[in-house]
PDB file of C-alpha atoms (C1' of nucleotides) in Angstrom:
ATOM      1  CA  UNK A   1      76.904 146.418  46.739  1.00  0.00           C
ATOM      2  CA  UNK A   2      74.955 143.961  48.783  1.00  0.00           C
ATOM      3  CA  UNK A   3      71.580 142.820  47.519  1.00  0.00           C
ATOM      4  CA  UNK A   4      69.971 143.826  50.762  1.00  0.00           C
ATOM      5  CA  UNK A   5      71.168 147.392  50.289  1.00  0.00           C
ATOM      6  CA  UNK A   6      69.668 147.381  46.834  1.00  0.00           C
ATOM      7  CA  UNK A   7      66.435 146.159  48.311  1.00  0.00           C
ATOM      8  CA  UNK A   8      66.598 148.708  51.122  1.00  0.00           C
ATOM      9  CA  UNK A   9      67.009 151.617  48.726  1.00  0.00           C
ATOM     10  CA  UNK A  10      64.360 150.424  46.332  1.00  0.00           C
ATOM     11  CA  UNK A  11      61.946 149.838  49.163  1.00  0.00           C
ATOM     12  CA  UNK A  12      62.393 153.300  50.615  1.00  0.00           C
ATOM     13  CA  UNK A  13      62.200 154.924  47.204  1.00  0.00           C
ATOM     14  CA  UNK A  14      59.043 153.018  46.274  1.00  0.00           C
ATOM     15  CA  UNK A  15      57.451 153.739  49.622  1.00  0.00           C
ATOM     16  CA  UNK A  16      58.128 157.449  49.409  1.00  0.00           C
ATOM     17  CA  UNK A  17      56.985 157.498  45.806  1.00  0.00           C
ATOM     18  CA  UNK A  18      53.689 156.208  47.112  1.00  0.00           C
ATOM     19  CA  UNK A  19      53.654 158.820  49.847  1.00  0.00           C
ATOM     20  CA  UNK A  20      53.411 156.199  52.561  1.00  0.00           C
ATOM     21  CA  UNK A  21      54.967 156.261  56.004  1.00  0.00           C
ATOM     22  CA  UNK A  22      56.777 153.181  57.326  1.00  0.00           C
ATOM     23  CA  UNK A  23      53.884 152.801  59.725  1.00  0.00           C
ATOM     24  CA  UNK A  24      51.268 152.859  57.023  1.00  0.00           C
ATOM     25  CA  UNK A  25      53.193 150.484  54.773  1.00  0.00           C
ATOM     26  CA  UNK A  26      53.737 148.133  57.681  1.00  0.00           C
ATOM     27  CA  UNK A  27      50.058 148.193  58.505  1.00  0.00           C
ATOM     28  CA  UNK A  28      48.932 147.500  54.957  1.00  0.00           C
ATOM     29  CA  UNK A  29      51.435 144.701  54.406  1.00  0.00           C
ATOM     30  CA  UNK A  30      50.699 143.298  57.849  1.00  0.00           C
ATOM     31  CA  UNK A  31      54.347 143.506  58.844  1.00  0.00           C
ATOM     32  CA  UNK A  32      55.841 144.946  61.999  1.00  0.00           C
ATOM     33  CA  UNK A  33      56.665 148.641  61.788  1.00  0.00           C
ATOM     34  CA  UNK A  34      60.132 148.267  63.260  1.00  0.00           C
ATOM     35  CA  UNK A  35      60.882 145.536  60.786  1.00  0.00           C
ATOM     36  CA  UNK A  36      60.176 147.848  57.864  1.00  0.00           C
ATOM     37  CA  UNK A  37      62.556 150.284  59.472  1.00  0.00           C
ATOM     38  CA  UNK A  38      65.180 147.546  59.732  1.00  0.00           C
ATOM     39  CA  UNK A  39      64.727 146.537  56.129  1.00  0.00           C
ATOM     40  CA  UNK A  40      65.278 150.097  54.971  1.00  0.00           C
ATOM     41  CA  UNK A  41      68.482 150.158  56.998  1.00  0.00           C
ATOM     42  CA  UNK A  42      69.759 146.915  55.397  1.00  0.00           C
ATOM     43  CA  UNK A  43      69.680 145.017  58.651  1.00  0.00           C
ATOM     44  CA  UNK A  44      68.102 141.844  57.318  1.00  0.00           C
ATOM     45  CA  UNK A  45      67.918 139.615  54.260  1.00  0.00           C
ATOM     46  CA  UNK A  46      64.199 139.675  53.665  1.00  0.00           C
ATOM     47  CA  UNK A  47      62.561 136.497  52.426  1.00  0.00           C
ATOM     48  CA  UNK A  48      60.794 136.499  49.096  1.00  0.00           C
ATOM     49  CA  UNK A  49      57.317 136.393  50.554  1.00  0.00           C
ATOM     50  CA  UNK A  50      57.965 139.625  52.434  1.00  0.00           C
ATOM     51  CA  UNK A  51      59.307 141.157  49.229  1.00  0.00           C
ATOM     52  CA  UNK A  52      56.175 140.005  47.453  1.00  0.00           C
ATOM     53  CA  UNK A  53      53.822 141.402  50.079  1.00  0.00           C
ATOM     54  CA  UNK A  54      55.542 144.753  50.116  1.00  0.00           C
ATOM     55  CA  UNK A  55      55.567 144.907  46.341  1.00  0.00           C
ATOM     56  CA  UNK A  56      51.840 144.212  46.257  1.00  0.00           C
ATOM     57  CA  UNK A  57      51.089 147.049  48.660  1.00  0.00           C
ATOM     58  CA  UNK A  58      53.412 149.349  46.759  1.00  0.00           C
ATOM     59  CA  UNK A  59      51.648 148.372  43.574  1.00  0.00           C
ATOM     60  CA  UNK A  60      54.775 147.217  41.766  1.00  0.00           C
ATOM     61  CA  UNK A  61      56.387 143.909  40.801  1.00  0.00           C
ATOM     62  CA  UNK A  62      58.382 142.039  43.444  1.00  0.00           C
ATOM     63  CA  UNK A  63      60.973 142.087  40.781  1.00  0.00           C
ATOM     64  CA  UNK A  64      61.293 145.878  40.881  1.00  0.00           C
ATOM     65  CA  UNK A  65      62.461 145.860  44.465  1.00  0.00           C
ATOM     66  CA  UNK A  66      65.516 143.784  43.576  1.00  0.00           C
ATOM     67  CA  UNK A  67      66.650 145.740  40.553  1.00  0.00           C
ATOM     68  CA  UNK A  68      70.110 147.160  40.899  1.00  0.00           C
ATOM     69  CA  UNK A  69      70.374 150.826  39.982  1.00  0.00           C
ATOM     70  CA  UNK A  70      72.026 151.480  36.626  1.00  0.00           C
ATOM     71  CA  UNK A  71      75.707 152.240  36.895  1.00  0.00           C
ATOM     72  CA  UNK A  72      76.672 155.885  36.862  1.00  0.00           C
ATOM     73  CA  UNK A  73      79.116 156.210  34.016  1.00  0.00           C
ATOM     74  CA  UNK A  74      82.064 158.510  33.751  1.00  0.00           C
ATOM     75  CA  UNK A  75      80.779 160.229  30.645  1.00  0.00           C
ATOM     76  CA  UNK A  76      83.613 159.559  28.288  1.00  0.00           C
ATOM     77  CA  UNK A  77      85.717 156.914  29.885  1.00  0.00           C
ATOM     78  CA  UNK A  78      84.410 153.480  29.298  1.00  0.00           C
ATOM     79  CA  UNK A  79      86.492 150.473  30.028  1.00  0.00           C
TER      80      UNK A  79
ATOM     81  CA  UNK B   1      49.995 130.782  43.477  1.00  0.00           C
ATOM     82  CA  UNK B   2      52.519 131.234  46.194  1.00  0.00           C
ATOM     83  CA  UNK B   3      55.615 133.282  45.456  1.00  0.00           C
ATOM     84  CA  UNK B   4      57.817 130.425  46.556  1.00  0.00           C
ATOM     85  CA  UNK B   5      56.252 128.199  43.945  1.00  0.00           C
ATOM     86  CA  UNK B   6      56.966 130.821  41.341  1.00  0.00           C
ATOM     87  CA  UNK B   7      60.537 130.919  42.514  1.00  0.00           C
ATOM     88  CA  UNK B   8      60.772 127.134  42.572  1.00  0.00           C
ATOM     89  CA  UNK B   9      59.574 126.821  38.994  1.00  0.00           C
ATOM     90  CA  UNK B  10      61.713 129.625  37.699  1.00  0.00           C
ATOM     91  CA  UNK B  11      64.734 128.208  39.451  1.00  0.00           C
ATOM     92  CA  UNK B  12      64.255 124.758  37.979  1.00  0.00           C
ATOM     93  CA  UNK B  13      63.548 126.154  34.545  1.00  0.00           C
ATOM     94  CA  UNK B  14      66.592 128.409  34.610  1.00  0.00           C
ATOM     95  CA  UNK B  15      68.788 125.600  35.897  1.00  0.00           C
ATOM     96  CA  UNK B  16      67.674 123.209  33.203  1.00  0.00           C
ATOM     97  CA  UNK B  17      67.990 125.905  30.569  1.00  0.00           C
ATOM     98  CA  UNK B  18      71.621 126.118  31.597  1.00  0.00           C
ATOM     99  CA  UNK B  19      71.937 122.342  31.402  1.00  0.00           C
ATOM    100  CA  UNK B  20      73.006 122.106  35.012  1.00  0.00           C
ATOM    101  CA  UNK B  21      72.163 119.396  37.532  1.00  0.00           C
ATOM    102  CA  UNK B  22      71.116 120.339  41.058  1.00  0.00           C
ATOM    103  CA  UNK B  23      74.489 119.023  42.127  1.00  0.00           C
ATOM    104  CA  UNK B  24      76.398 121.214  39.724  1.00  0.00           C
ATOM    105  CA  UNK B  25      74.371 124.309  40.517  1.00  0.00           C
ATOM    106  CA  UNK B  26      74.782 123.648  44.214  1.00  0.00           C
ATOM    107  CA  UNK B  27      78.514 123.324  43.789  1.00  0.00           C
ATOM    108  CA  UNK B  28      78.888 126.536  41.812  1.00  0.00           C
ATOM    109  CA  UNK B  29      76.689 128.576  44.136  1.00  0.00           C
ATOM    110  CA  UNK B  30      78.358 127.024  47.158  1.00  0.00           C
ATOM    111  CA  UNK B  31      75.039 125.766  48.467  1.00  0.00           C
ATOM    112  CA  UNK B  32      74.134 122.281  49.634  1.00  0.00           C
ATOM    113  CA  UNK B  33      72.626 120.019  46.978  1.00  0.00           C
ATOM    114  CA  UNK B  34      69.670 119.034  49.121  1.00  0.00           C
ATOM    115  CA  UNK B  35      68.904 122.640  49.828  1.00  0.00           C
ATOM    116  CA  UNK B  36      68.604 123.342  46.120  1.00  0.00           C
ATOM    117  CA  UNK B  37      66.293 120.366  45.969  1.00  0.00           C
ATOM    118  CA  UNK B  38      64.197 121.858  48.760  1.00  0.00           C
ATOM    119  CA  UNK B  39      63.982 125.199  47.025  1.00  0.00           C
ATOM    120  CA  UNK B  40      62.778 123.572  43.813  1.00  0.00           C
ATOM    121  CA  UNK B  41      60.102 121.801  45.822  1.00  0.00           C
ATOM    122  CA  UNK B  42      58.840 125.051  47.385  1.00  0.00           C
ATOM    123  CA  UNK B  43      59.837 124.037  50.878  1.00  0.00           C
ATOM    124  CA  UNK B  44      61.237 127.415  51.894  1.00  0.00           C
ATOM    125  CA  UNK B  45      60.754 131.107  51.365  1.00  0.00           C
ATOM    126  CA  UNK B  46      64.260 131.771  50.148  1.00  0.00           C
ATOM    127  CA  UNK B  47      65.900 134.951  51.347  1.00  0.00           C
ATOM    128  CA  UNK B  48      67.005 137.497  48.806  1.00  0.00           C
ATOM    129  CA  UNK B  49      70.699 136.792  49.188  1.00  0.00           C
ATOM    130  CA  UNK B  50      70.156 133.161  48.235  1.00  0.00           C
ATOM    131  CA  UNK B  51      68.100 134.286  45.252  1.00  0.00           C
ATOM    132  CA  UNK B  52      70.912 136.606  44.294  1.00  0.00           C
ATOM    133  CA  UNK B  53      73.606 133.941  44.537  1.00  0.00           C
ATOM    134  CA  UNK B  54      71.635 131.502  42.431  1.00  0.00           C
ATOM    135  CA  UNK B  55      70.814 134.149  39.863  1.00  0.00           C
ATOM    136  CA  UNK B  56      74.473 135.027  39.550  1.00  0.00           C
ATOM    137  CA  UNK B  57      75.462 131.421  38.829  1.00  0.00           C
ATOM    138  CA  UNK B  58      72.574 131.047  36.410  1.00  0.00           C
ATOM    139  CA  UNK B  59      73.725 134.192  34.693  1.00  0.00           C
ATOM    140  CA  UNK B  60      70.408 136.010  35.012  1.00  0.00           C
ATOM    141  CA  UNK B  61      68.954 138.811  37.125  1.00  0.00           C
ATOM    142  CA  UNK B  62      67.724 137.965  40.626  1.00  0.00           C
ATOM    143  CA  UNK B  63      64.630 139.644  39.374  1.00  0.00           C
ATOM    144  CA  UNK B  64      63.989 136.964  36.737  1.00  0.00           C
ATOM    145  CA  UNK B  65      63.589 134.266  39.347  1.00  0.00           C
ATOM    146  CA  UNK B  66      60.620 136.057  40.882  1.00  0.00           C
ATOM    147  CA  UNK B  67      58.688 136.768  37.728  1.00  0.00           C
ATOM    148  CA  UNK B  68      55.272 135.210  37.663  1.00  0.00           C
ATOM    149  CA  UNK B  69      54.475 133.285  34.508  1.00  0.00           C
ATOM    150  CA  UNK B  70      51.851 134.857  32.234  1.00  0.00           C
ATOM    151  CA  UNK B  71      48.390 133.516  32.935  1.00  0.00           C
ATOM    152  CA  UNK B  72      47.460 130.352  31.109  1.00  0.00           C
ATOM    153  CA  UNK B  73      43.971 130.082  29.702  1.00  0.00           C
ATOM    154  CA  UNK B  74      41.840 127.732  31.816  1.00  0.00           C
ATOM    155  CA  UNK B  75      42.801 124.398  30.332  1.00  0.00           C
ATOM    156  CA  UNK B  76      43.069 122.704  33.732  1.00  0.00           C
ATOM    157  CA  UNK B  77      45.069 119.904  32.172  1.00  0.00           C
ATOM    158  CA  UNK B  78      48.350 121.505  32.859  1.00  0.00           C
ATOM    159  CA  UNK B  79      50.297 120.385  35.876  1.00  0.00           C
TER     160      UNK B  79
ATOM    161  C1'  DG C   1      70.783 112.668  39.814  1.00  0.00           C
ATOM    162  C1'  DT C   2      66.991 113.661  43.046  1.00  0.00           C
ATOM    163  C1'  DG C   3      63.590 113.476  47.168  1.00  0.00           C
ATOM    164  C1'  DT C   4      62.973 113.380  52.047  1.00  0.00           C
ATOM    165  C1'  DG C   5      62.960 113.154  57.245  1.00  0.00           C
ATOM    166  C1'  DA C   6      65.561 114.415  61.041  1.00  0.00           C
ATOM    167  C1'  DC C   7      68.599 117.215  62.919  1.00  0.00           C
ATOM    168  C1'  DT C   8      71.320 121.598  64.502  1.00  0.00           C
ATOM    169  C1'  DC C   9      72.395 126.444  64.179  1.00  0.00           C
ATOM    170  C1'  DT C  10      71.380 130.927  62.617  1.00  0.00           C
ATOM    171  C1'  DT C  11      68.437 134.568  61.223  1.00  0.00           C
ATOM    172  C1'  DA C  12      64.068 136.488  59.988  1.00  0.00           C
ATOM    173  C1'  DG C  13      60.372 138.674  62.010  1.00  0.00           C
ATOM    174  C1'  DT C  14      57.445 140.243  66.288  1.00  0.00           C
ATOM    175  C1'  DC C  15      56.717 142.880  70.369  1.00  0.00           C
ATOM    176  C1'  DC C  16      58.142 145.666  74.030  1.00  0.00           C
ATOM    177  C1'  DG C  17      60.378 149.751  75.087  1.00  0.00           C
ATOM    178  C1'  DT C  18      63.256 154.522  74.658  1.00  0.00           C
ATOM    179  C1'  DA C  19      64.967 158.502  72.344  1.00  0.00           C
TER     180       DA C  19
ATOM    181  C1'  DG D   1      57.339 159.531  61.942  1.00  0.00           C
ATOM    182  C1'  DT D   2      61.748 157.184  62.415  1.00  0.00           C
ATOM    183  C1'  DA D   3      66.002 154.811  64.573  1.00  0.00           C
ATOM    184  C1'  DC D   4      67.485 151.568  67.588  1.00  0.00           C
ATOM    185  C1'  DG D   5      67.948 148.197  71.434  1.00  0.00           C
ATOM    186  C1'  DG D   6      66.596 143.781  74.031  1.00  0.00           C
ATOM    187  C1'  DA D   7      64.059 139.630  74.329  1.00  0.00           C
ATOM    188  C1'  DC D   8      61.526 136.513  72.339  1.00  0.00           C
ATOM    189  C1'  DT D   9      59.363 132.850  68.661  1.00  0.00           C
ATOM    190  C1'  DA D  10      58.986 131.002  63.985  1.00  0.00           C
ATOM    191  C1'  DA D  11      61.282 129.812  60.090  1.00  0.00           C
ATOM    192  C1'  DG D  12      65.189 129.615  57.000  1.00  0.00           C
ATOM    193  C1'  DA D  13      70.133 127.937  56.284  1.00  0.00           C
ATOM    194  C1'  DG D  14      72.835 124.168  56.061  1.00  0.00           C
ATOM    195  C1'  DT D  15      74.206 119.116  56.726  1.00  0.00           C
ATOM    196  C1'  DC D  16      73.548 114.018  56.865  1.00  0.00           C
ATOM    197  C1'  DA D  17      71.995 109.287  55.864  1.00  0.00           C
ATOM    198  C1'  DC D  18      69.104 106.693  53.134  1.00  0.00           C
ATOM    199  C1'  DA D  19      65.869 105.577  49.765  1.00  0.00           C
TER     200       DA D  19
END
DNA sequence: GTGTGACTCTTAGTCCGTA
DNA sequence: GTACGGACTAAGAGTCACA
């Protein structure tokens, strides 16, 4: 799984958790609306300052937006 | 403090903690040596895929490279 | 082993639309 | 409110020679 997909999912999840629209998030982070849309569709490799700005608006650590989701485990079969 | 400075410091710290030279890190991450140098001097806002690649070689989470250091008390004598 | 200026090429990021 | 395209500008990605 590509890091930009991870970022895309985390971004969308965090945004929705905050109850913000792409428009509103874009406005608050001073980023273009269509670019937010692109980021959530894994179109670009965002730079760390964009990650930082978005994290600030979303009231979380930049760090959180790059965290890979924990692996779903087949309940009894571990390798 | 700019996020790219945070990244620069964390990168250098993590690299040295691993006992790697810029050259060696560059080689393992398949990145140019001088580009690593630039990143450690806060020249660029690295994109998240570069952060990811470096983190992988350094055997840490991409996340760790973006963590801001805990606030120092105002000593002013620190670099 | 590292810093730096100069350089090219690619991509991030903006702004305009339409659906 | 969101996806997506085209055209554009700013900045990153990547390399080199030289200190």
